[in-house]
Amino acid sequence: MSYFRSILALFLSLVVFDSYCHAPKLLPQQSQWLLVDNFEQANPLINWLMMDTDNNTQPFVSNPQVTEVRLESHRNNHYLIKKPAAEGIIGNRKAMSIIKLPTEVGVGETFTFYTRIKVEYFPNNHSFGLSNLSAKQIEQQNYNAFEPMLRVTDKLESNGYKNDGTLMVMGDNKRYHKIQHLKTKQAARPLVENSWYELWYVINNATLKEQGQSYDLYIRGGEFKQQQKVFEAAQFRMKREQPLAFFMTITNTGPAKTPYGNGGLMYDDIYMSQGVNLSEPLLSTR
């Protein structure tokens, strides 16, 4: 009996030792959040590059986009506002702003991005996301420089469809899809003007062969009182299978004959974290 007990004790000790050795793999710590920009620096736009690549303003206005940092005085918080042009100016079709990421998202890697957005007012037309091209190539490719891409607009499409301001993601064949309540498949309501929304977009930069080039989106704000997944497996726009290196935005006044409107979109607290991280960076980085 004593021999049996000795064998049992040795077995249990090995189990405990094995569990202890493998504990870090079973309970991985979330990767820290890396700051892309929170617009609180002394020279807040020094790392941003602004490009107006389809400037058809008449009379001509040099560099017509409005990309500036403003103060939310009641919170002592600075944010970026992006508008295609000042009020009353039309004809700026591709107002782009880009910033290099603190680290690239390599092919095969998963990263979570966090961004707060707020609609100044509708009508407007805005897109934002990530690119795997160089700054020069982004300038040349504009909308086709996007991979993960999100869209805020209530513009009228060329096929007659009228958008309503619901946040959209990218699907196959460059088709946009509204975010939705996944359980009911019901589309979300339009974004509420002058209200902050928090976004977590989990980027899967694996190859197509490995079921990558896609992203999941989570949101909190408006009708979503708690963080909620609102789209699964949205698609990269171009699927180039290259490292993602830039955060980018584009806004558009629309054609001169039928302008969309110059309503702005505000951005704040842009962060990135390796892996899947649905925590709140504003809490973890304070």
Short mmCIF file of C-alpha atoms in Angstrom, two decimals:
data_model
loop_
_atom_site.label_atom_id
_atom_site.label_comp_id
_atom_site.label_asym_id
_atom_site.label_seq_id
_atom_site.Cartn_x
_atom_site.Cartn_y
_atom_site.Cartn_z
CA MET A 1 0.00 0.00 0.00
CA SER A 2 2.84 2.41 0.86
CA TYR A 3 4.40 1.68 -2.55
CA PHE A 4 1.10 2.53 -4.26
CA ARG A 5 0.84 5.78 -2.29
CA SER A 6 4.39 6.74 -3.31
CA ILE A 7 3.59 6.17 -6.98
CA LEU A 8 0.36 8.18 -6.63
CA ALA A 9 2.17 11.06 -4.95
CA LEU A 10 4.81 11.11 -7.66
CA PHE A 11 2.11 11.13 -10.37
CA LEU A 12 0.24 14.03 -8.74
CA SER A 13 3.43 16.04 -8.33
CA LEU A 14 4.22 15.60 -12.03
CA VAL A 15 0.71 16.76 -12.96
CA VAL A 16 1.10 19.88 -10.79
CA PHE A 17 4.57 20.55 -12.22
CA ASP A 18 3.30 20.15 -15.78
CA SER A 19 0.34 22.47 -15.12
CA TYR A 20 2.61 25.06 -13.57
CA CYS A 21 5.03 24.95 -16.50
CA HIS A 22 2.23 25.36 -19.04
CA ALA A 23 0.23 27.99 -17.12
CA PRO A 24 1.54 30.95 -19.18
CA LYS A 25 0.29 29.27 -22.36
CA LEU A 26 -3.11 28.51 -20.87
CA LEU A 27 -3.55 32.02 -19.46
CA PRO A 28 -1.84 34.40 -21.88
CA GLN A 29 -1.65 38.06 -20.97
CA GLN A 30 -3.18 40.54 -23.39
CA SER A 31 -0.68 42.51 -25.43
CA GLN A 32 -0.28 46.14 -24.44
CA TRP A 33 -1.91 48.91 -26.45
CA LEU A 34 0.40 50.92 -28.72
CA LEU A 35 -0.55 54.54 -29.36
CA VAL A 36 -1.08 55.56 -32.98
CA ASP A 37 -2.35 59.04 -32.03
CA ASN A 38 -4.49 60.71 -29.36
CA PHE A 39 -3.87 64.30 -30.56
CA GLU A 40 -2.60 65.50 -27.18
CA GLN A 41 0.95 66.28 -28.33
CA ALA A 42 2.35 69.82 -28.58
CA ASN A 43 2.55 69.51 -32.40
CA PRO A 44 -0.35 67.08 -32.89
CA LEU A 45 -0.29 66.77 -36.70
CA ILE A 46 3.47 66.55 -37.18
CA ASN A 47 3.27 62.84 -38.06
CA TRP A 48 0.33 63.17 -40.45
CA LEU A 49 0.58 63.63 -44.20
CA MET A 50 -2.28 65.45 -45.95
CA MET A 51 -2.99 65.06 -49.68
CA ASP A 52 -5.73 66.54 -51.90
CA THR A 53 -5.23 64.42 -54.99
CA ASP A 54 -8.41 65.25 -56.94
CA ASN A 55 -8.83 68.95 -56.22
CA ASN A 56 -11.40 70.36 -58.64
CA THR A 57 -12.47 73.33 -56.53
CA GLN A 58 -13.73 76.35 -58.49
CA PRO A 59 -12.54 78.95 -57.79
CA PHE A 60 -9.41 76.94 -57.02
CA VAL A 61 -8.49 76.54 -53.35
CA SER A 62 -5.06 75.17 -52.57
CA ASN A 63 -5.11 72.35 -49.97
CA PRO A 64 -8.87 72.64 -49.36
CA GLN A 65 -9.31 69.80 -46.86
CA VAL A 66 -9.96 70.71 -43.24
CA THR A 67 -7.83 68.45 -41.04
CA GLU A 68 -7.22 70.02 -37.66
CA VAL A 69 -7.06 69.31 -33.95
CA ARG A 70 -9.77 70.89 -31.80
CA LEU A 71 -10.45 70.99 -28.08
CA GLU A 72 -13.41 69.34 -26.40
CA SER A 73 -13.38 71.92 -23.62
CA HIS A 74 -15.73 70.23 -21.15
CA ARG A 75 -13.41 67.21 -21.05
CA ASN A 76 -10.11 69.01 -21.74
CA ASN A 77 -9.67 66.54 -24.59
CA HIS A 78 -8.19 67.12 -28.04
CA TYR A 79 -9.44 65.29 -31.14
CA LEU A 80 -8.98 65.36 -34.91
CA ILE A 81 -11.73 66.59 -37.20
CA LYS A 82 -11.64 65.77 -40.89
CA LYS A 83 -13.73 67.62 -43.52
CA PRO A 84 -13.28 67.53 -47.30
CA ALA A 85 -13.34 71.33 -47.41
CA ALA A 86 -14.67 74.33 -45.54
CA GLU A 87 -18.38 75.09 -45.68
CA GLY A 88 -19.55 76.19 -49.12
CA ILE A 89 -16.50 74.82 -50.98
CA ILE A 90 -17.16 71.92 -53.34
CA GLY A 91 -15.07 69.92 -55.81
CA ASN A 92 -12.48 68.32 -53.53
CA ARG A 93 -12.97 64.67 -54.40
CA LYS A 94 -10.19 62.85 -52.50
CA ALA A 95 -9.02 64.56 -49.31
CA MET A 96 -6.61 62.06 -47.73
CA SER A 97 -4.76 62.05 -44.41
CA ILE A 98 -2.40 59.25 -43.36
CA ILE A 99 -0.14 58.37 -40.43
CA LYS A 100 2.45 55.60 -40.19
CA LEU A 101 1.71 52.90 -37.62
CA PRO A 102 4.15 52.43 -34.70
CA THR A 103 4.62 48.84 -35.88
CA GLU A 104 3.55 47.02 -39.02
CA VAL A 105 0.93 44.29 -39.05
CA GLY A 106 2.87 41.52 -40.74
CA VAL A 107 1.40 38.93 -43.05
CA GLY A 108 0.02 36.16 -40.86
CA GLU A 109 -0.47 38.44 -37.85
CA THR A 110 -3.64 39.48 -36.03
CA PHE A 111 -3.93 42.94 -34.46
CA THR A 112 -6.79 44.77 -32.79
CA PHE A 113 -7.28 48.47 -33.54
CA TYR A 114 -9.28 50.82 -31.33
CA THR A 115 -10.65 54.16 -32.54
CA ARG A 116 -13.25 56.61 -31.27
CA ILE A 117 -15.30 58.44 -33.91
CA LYS A 118 -18.01 61.11 -33.84
CA VAL A 119 -20.10 62.51 -36.70
CA GLU A 120 -20.10 66.30 -36.78
CA TYR A 121 -23.21 66.33 -38.96
CA PHE A 122 -24.75 64.80 -42.06
CA PRO A 123 -24.62 64.98 -45.08
CA ASN A 124 -21.08 63.67 -45.44
CA ASN A 125 -18.88 60.99 -47.02
CA HIS A 126 -15.97 59.49 -45.05
CA SER A 127 -13.86 56.33 -45.18
CA PHE A 128 -11.05 55.21 -42.88
CA GLY A 129 -8.95 52.14 -42.24
CA LEU A 130 -5.52 50.66 -42.97
CA SER A 131 -3.23 50.42 -45.98
CA ASN A 132 -0.31 48.21 -47.00
CA LEU A 133 1.05 50.63 -49.60
CA SER A 134 3.72 53.33 -49.31
CA ALA A 135 2.72 56.98 -48.85
CA LYS A 136 3.39 57.66 -52.54
CA GLN A 137 1.34 54.66 -53.61
CA ILE A 138 -1.53 55.70 -51.32
CA GLU A 139 -1.55 59.08 -53.02
CA GLN A 140 -1.82 57.36 -56.40
CA GLN A 141 -4.29 54.61 -55.47
CA ASN A 142 -6.55 56.61 -53.05
CA TYR A 143 -9.58 54.39 -52.31
CA ASN A 144 -7.83 51.30 -53.68
CA ALA A 145 -5.05 51.87 -51.15
CA PHE A 146 -7.41 50.62 -48.43
CA GLU A 147 -7.42 47.08 -47.10
CA PRO A 148 -9.60 47.02 -43.90
CA MET A 149 -12.03 49.89 -44.53
CA LEU A 150 -14.96 51.45 -42.67
CA ARG A 151 -17.38 53.96 -44.11
CA VAL A 152 -19.64 56.73 -42.77
CA THR A 153 -21.93 58.41 -45.30
CA ASP A 154 -25.49 59.26 -46.22
CA LYS A 155 -24.66 60.01 -49.83
CA LEU A 156 -26.73 59.00 -52.85
CA GLU A 157 -25.01 56.26 -54.88
CA SER A 158 -24.76 56.33 -58.66
CA ASN A 159 -27.22 53.41 -58.83
CA GLY A 160 -29.86 55.45 -56.99
CA TYR A 161 -29.42 53.87 -53.55
CA LYS A 162 -29.52 56.40 -50.70
CA ASN A 163 -27.27 55.64 -47.73
CA ASP A 164 -28.59 56.60 -44.31
CA GLY A 165 -25.48 57.16 -42.17
CA THR A 166 -25.21 53.66 -40.72
CA LEU A 167 -21.60 52.58 -40.19
CA MET A 168 -20.50 50.24 -42.99
CA VAL A 169 -17.75 47.70 -43.62
CA MET A 170 -16.31 46.21 -46.79
CA GLY A 171 -17.47 42.97 -48.37
CA ASP A 172 -16.42 41.04 -51.45
CA ASN A 173 -16.34 42.82 -54.81
CA LYS A 174 -15.90 46.17 -53.02
CA ARG A 175 -19.50 46.12 -51.80
CA TYR A 176 -20.40 47.86 -48.55
CA HIS A 177 -22.46 46.28 -45.78
CA LYS A 178 -24.17 47.94 -42.83
CA ILE A 179 -23.18 46.81 -39.37
CA GLN A 180 -25.90 44.76 -37.71
CA HIS A 181 -27.23 42.99 -34.65
CA LEU A 182 -25.77 39.56 -35.35
CA LYS A 183 -28.48 37.57 -33.56
CA THR A 184 -31.35 39.10 -35.51
CA LYS A 185 -29.41 40.10 -38.65
CA GLN A 186 -31.14 43.47 -38.34
CA ALA A 187 -29.15 46.47 -39.56
CA ALA A 188 -27.99 48.97 -36.96
CA ARG A 189 -29.48 52.44 -36.88
CA PRO A 190 -27.67 55.44 -38.41
CA LEU A 191 -24.90 56.97 -36.33
CA VAL A 192 -26.11 59.72 -34.04
CA GLU A 193 -24.58 63.12 -34.73
CA ASN A 194 -22.32 64.64 -32.07
CA SER A 195 -22.01 61.37 -30.14
CA TRP A 196 -18.80 59.37 -29.60
CA TYR A 197 -18.65 55.72 -30.66
CA GLU A 198 -15.89 53.28 -29.70
CA LEU A 199 -14.71 50.81 -32.32
CA TRP A 200 -12.59 47.67 -31.97
CA TYR A 201 -11.64 46.15 -35.35
CA VAL A 202 -9.77 42.86 -35.18
CA ILE A 203 -7.55 42.59 -38.26
CA ASN A 204 -6.60 39.16 -39.60
CA ASN A 205 -3.72 39.74 -42.00
CA ALA A 206 -3.19 36.07 -42.79
CA THR A 207 -3.22 35.04 -46.44
CA LEU A 208 -6.41 34.17 -48.27
CA LYS A 209 -5.30 30.55 -48.30
CA GLU A 210 -5.25 30.70 -44.49
CA GLN A 211 -8.71 32.38 -44.34
CA GLY A 212 -7.24 35.82 -43.68
CA GLN A 213 -7.55 39.25 -45.34
CA SER A 214 -10.60 39.89 -43.17
CA TYR A 215 -11.68 41.66 -39.98
CA ASP A 216 -14.31 41.56 -37.25
CA LEU A 217 -15.85 44.75 -35.86
CA TYR A 218 -17.07 45.52 -32.33
CA ILE A 219 -18.76 48.75 -31.25
CA ARG A 220 -19.97 50.58 -28.16
CA GLY A 221 -22.08 53.72 -28.36
CA GLY A 222 -25.50 54.87 -29.51
CA GLU A 223 -27.91 51.93 -29.51
CA PHE A 224 -25.06 49.64 -28.39
CA LYS A 225 -24.87 50.34 -24.67
CA GLN A 226 -22.40 47.49 -24.17
CA GLN A 227 -19.56 46.40 -26.40
CA GLN A 228 -21.02 44.20 -29.13
CA LYS A 229 -19.75 42.44 -32.23
CA VAL A 230 -21.55 43.95 -35.21
CA PHE A 231 -19.85 42.29 -38.17
CA GLU A 232 -17.86 39.13 -38.68
CA ALA A 233 -15.37 38.41 -41.47
CA ALA A 234 -15.61 41.73 -43.31
CA GLN A 235 -13.24 41.66 -46.26
CA PHE A 236 -10.08 43.57 -47.14
CA ARG A 237 -10.68 45.78 -50.14
CA MET A 238 -7.77 44.63 -52.33
CA LYS A 239 -6.33 41.55 -50.53
CA ARG A 240 -2.70 42.23 -51.47
CA GLU A 241 -1.35 40.04 -48.64
CA GLN A 242 1.28 42.58 -47.57
CA PRO A 243 2.24 44.14 -44.19
CA LEU A 244 -0.15 46.90 -43.12
CA ALA A 245 1.77 50.10 -42.36
CA PHE A 246 -0.56 53.14 -42.44
CA PHE A 247 -3.78 54.35 -40.85
CA MET A 248 -5.59 56.39 -43.48
CA THR A 249 -8.72 58.47 -44.00
CA ILE A 250 -10.44 59.82 -47.11
CA THR A 251 -13.32 62.27 -47.35
CA ASN A 252 -15.08 63.59 -50.43
CA THR A 253 -17.27 66.58 -51.26
CA GLY A 254 -18.78 64.72 -54.18
CA PRO A 255 -19.03 66.06 -57.74
CA ALA A 256 -19.56 69.78 -58.23
CA LYS A 257 -22.98 69.30 -59.84
CA THR A 258 -24.32 67.08 -57.03
CA PRO A 259 -22.15 67.57 -53.92
CA TYR A 260 -22.58 65.23 -50.95
CA GLY A 261 -22.01 67.80 -48.21
CA ASN A 262 -19.08 68.81 -46.05
CA GLY A 263 -20.06 67.33 -42.70
CA GLY A 264 -17.01 66.30 -40.70
CA LEU A 265 -15.96 63.12 -38.94
CA MET A 266 -14.02 63.33 -35.68
CA TYR A 267 -11.32 60.84 -34.65
CA ASP A 268 -9.64 60.27 -31.31
CA ASP A 269 -7.62 57.71 -29.35
CA ILE A 270 -6.30 55.52 -32.15
CA TYR A 271 -4.51 52.48 -30.66
CA MET A 272 -3.33 49.06 -31.82
CA SER A 273 -2.57 45.84 -29.93
CA GLN A 274 -1.20 42.50 -31.07
CA GLY A 275 -3.70 39.66 -31.06
CA VAL A 276 -7.35 39.94 -30.05
CA ASN A 277 -7.70 42.63 -27.39
CA LEU A 278 -11.20 43.88 -26.55
CA SER A 279 -10.15 45.84 -23.47
CA GLU A 280 -10.42 49.63 -23.28
CA PRO A 281 -7.05 51.28 -23.92
CA LEU A 282 -8.12 54.51 -22.22
CA LEU A 283 -8.35 52.57 -18.95
CA SER A 284 -5.30 50.34 -19.37
CA THR A 285 -2.96 53.16 -20.44
CA ARG A 286 -3.86 55.70 -17.75
#
